[in-house]
PDB file of C-alpha atoms in Angstrom:
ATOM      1  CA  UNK O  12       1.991  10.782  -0.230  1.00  0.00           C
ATOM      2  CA  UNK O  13       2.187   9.095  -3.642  1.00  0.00           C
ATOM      3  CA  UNK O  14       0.923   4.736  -2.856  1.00  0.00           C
ATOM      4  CA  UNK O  15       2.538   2.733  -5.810  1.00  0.00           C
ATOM      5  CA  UNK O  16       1.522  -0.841  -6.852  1.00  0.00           C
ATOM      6  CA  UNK O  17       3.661  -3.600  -8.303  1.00  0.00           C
ATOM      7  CA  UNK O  18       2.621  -6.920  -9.942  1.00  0.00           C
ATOM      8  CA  UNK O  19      -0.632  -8.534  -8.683  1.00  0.00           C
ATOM      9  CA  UNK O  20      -1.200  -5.086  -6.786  1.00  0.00           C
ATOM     10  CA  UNK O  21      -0.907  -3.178  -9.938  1.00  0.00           C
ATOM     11  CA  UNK O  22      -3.964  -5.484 -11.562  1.00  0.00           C
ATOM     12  CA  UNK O  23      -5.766  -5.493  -8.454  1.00  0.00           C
ATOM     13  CA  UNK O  24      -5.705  -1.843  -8.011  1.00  0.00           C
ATOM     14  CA  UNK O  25      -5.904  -0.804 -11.714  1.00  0.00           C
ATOM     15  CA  UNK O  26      -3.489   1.790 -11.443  1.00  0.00           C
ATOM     16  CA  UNK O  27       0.456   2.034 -10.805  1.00  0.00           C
ATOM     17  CA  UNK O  28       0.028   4.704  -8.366  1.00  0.00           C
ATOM     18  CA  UNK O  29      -2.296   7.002  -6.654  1.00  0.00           C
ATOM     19  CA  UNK O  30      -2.570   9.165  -3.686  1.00  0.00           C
ATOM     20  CA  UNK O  31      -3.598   9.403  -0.428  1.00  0.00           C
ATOM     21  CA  UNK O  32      -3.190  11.489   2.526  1.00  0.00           C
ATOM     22  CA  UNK O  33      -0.182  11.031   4.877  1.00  0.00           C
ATOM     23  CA  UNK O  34       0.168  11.541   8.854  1.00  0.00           C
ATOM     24  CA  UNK O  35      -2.090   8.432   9.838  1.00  0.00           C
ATOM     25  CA  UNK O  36      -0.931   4.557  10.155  1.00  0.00           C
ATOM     26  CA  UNK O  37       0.054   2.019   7.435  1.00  0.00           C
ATOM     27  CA  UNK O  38      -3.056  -0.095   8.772  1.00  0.00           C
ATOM     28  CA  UNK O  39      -5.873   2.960   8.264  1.00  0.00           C
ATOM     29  CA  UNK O  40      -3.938   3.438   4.364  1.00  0.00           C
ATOM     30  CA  UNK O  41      -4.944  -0.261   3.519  1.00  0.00           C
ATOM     31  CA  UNK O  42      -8.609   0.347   5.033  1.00  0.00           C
ATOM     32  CA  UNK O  43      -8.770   4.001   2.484  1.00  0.00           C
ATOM     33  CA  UNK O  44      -7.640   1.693  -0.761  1.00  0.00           C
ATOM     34  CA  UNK O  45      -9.320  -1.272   0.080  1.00  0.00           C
ATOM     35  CA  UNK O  46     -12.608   1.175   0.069  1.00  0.00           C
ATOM     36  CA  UNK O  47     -11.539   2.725  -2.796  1.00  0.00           C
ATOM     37  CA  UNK O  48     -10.402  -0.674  -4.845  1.00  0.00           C
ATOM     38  CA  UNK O  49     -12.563  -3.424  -3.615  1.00  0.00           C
ATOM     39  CA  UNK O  50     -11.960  -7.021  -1.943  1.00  0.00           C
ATOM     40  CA  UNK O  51      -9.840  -7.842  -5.177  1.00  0.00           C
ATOM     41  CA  UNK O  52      -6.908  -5.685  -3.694  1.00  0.00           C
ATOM     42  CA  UNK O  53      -7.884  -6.223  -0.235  1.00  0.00           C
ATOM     43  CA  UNK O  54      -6.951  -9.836  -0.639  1.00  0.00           C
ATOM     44  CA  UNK O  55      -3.377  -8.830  -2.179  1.00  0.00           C
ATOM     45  CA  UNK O  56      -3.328  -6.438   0.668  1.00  0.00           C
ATOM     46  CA  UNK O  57      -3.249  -9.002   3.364  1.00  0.00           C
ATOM     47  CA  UNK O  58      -0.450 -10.493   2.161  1.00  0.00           C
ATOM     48  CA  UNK O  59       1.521  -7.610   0.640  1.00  0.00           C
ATOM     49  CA  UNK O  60       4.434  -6.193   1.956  1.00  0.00           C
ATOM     50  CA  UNK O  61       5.303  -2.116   2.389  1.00  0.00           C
ATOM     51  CA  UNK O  62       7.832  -0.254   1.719  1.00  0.00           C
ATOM     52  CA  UNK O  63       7.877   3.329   3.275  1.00  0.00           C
ATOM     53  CA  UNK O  64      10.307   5.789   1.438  1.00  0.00           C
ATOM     54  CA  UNK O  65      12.322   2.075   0.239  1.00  0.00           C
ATOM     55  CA  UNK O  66      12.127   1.278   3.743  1.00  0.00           C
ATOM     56  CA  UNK O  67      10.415  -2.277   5.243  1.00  0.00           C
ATOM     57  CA  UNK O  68       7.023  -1.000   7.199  1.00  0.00           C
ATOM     58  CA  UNK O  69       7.390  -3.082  10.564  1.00  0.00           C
ATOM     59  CA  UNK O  70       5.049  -0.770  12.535  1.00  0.00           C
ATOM     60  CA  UNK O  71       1.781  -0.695  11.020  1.00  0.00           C
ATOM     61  CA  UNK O  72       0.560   1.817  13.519  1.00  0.00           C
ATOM     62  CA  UNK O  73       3.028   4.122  13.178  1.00  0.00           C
ATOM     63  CA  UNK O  74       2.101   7.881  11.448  1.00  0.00           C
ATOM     64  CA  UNK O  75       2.864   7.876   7.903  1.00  0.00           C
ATOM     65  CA  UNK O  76       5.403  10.763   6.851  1.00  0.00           C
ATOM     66  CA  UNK O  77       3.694  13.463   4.186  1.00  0.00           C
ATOM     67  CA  UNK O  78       5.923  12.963   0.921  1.00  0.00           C
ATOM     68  CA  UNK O  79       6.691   9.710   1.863  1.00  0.00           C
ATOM     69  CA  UNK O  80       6.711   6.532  -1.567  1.00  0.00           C
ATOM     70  CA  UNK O  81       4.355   3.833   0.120  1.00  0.00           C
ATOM     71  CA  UNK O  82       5.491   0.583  -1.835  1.00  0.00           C
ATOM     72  CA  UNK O  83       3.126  -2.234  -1.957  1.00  0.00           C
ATOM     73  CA  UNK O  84       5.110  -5.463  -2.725  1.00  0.00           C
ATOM     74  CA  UNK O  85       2.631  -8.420  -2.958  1.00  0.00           C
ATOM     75  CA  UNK O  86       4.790 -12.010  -2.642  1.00  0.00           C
ATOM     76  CA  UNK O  87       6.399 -12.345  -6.497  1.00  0.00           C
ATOM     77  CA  UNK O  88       6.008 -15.976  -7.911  1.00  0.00           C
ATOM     78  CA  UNK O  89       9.328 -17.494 -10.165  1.00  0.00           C
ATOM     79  CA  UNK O  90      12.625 -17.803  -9.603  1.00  0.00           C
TER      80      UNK O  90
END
């Protein structure tokens, strides 16, 4: 599945997008990148929210599809 960063993410991660391995929960994804990225995007993490395939992610738990767009949305600042 193809992970793709916006804003803050997109710094924190140092990347737009990447990839990861689908048919596990939203929760063990953010454990894999925070490994892979460091506490920088773990902290955006925490607050972030997910879009799966343009969809809101309200179960973390729940197997993510293979081929799915995972979205991460940290909160935007402005108006």
């Amino acid at each position: 599945m193809t992970v793709r960063y916006f804003a803050g993410a997109r710094a924190a991660a140092g990347r737009a997008e990447e990839t990861a391995a689908a048919g596990r929960p939203l929760d063990e994804l953010v454990v894999e990148l925070t490994d892979r990225h460091g506490t920088r995007l773990a902290a955006v993490l925490e607050v972030a929210s997910f879009l799966v395939d343009g969809v809101t992610c309200h179960d973390r738990r729940a197997p993510l599809p293979a081929g799915a767009t995972i979205d991460v949305l940290p909160p935007f600042a402005g108006g």
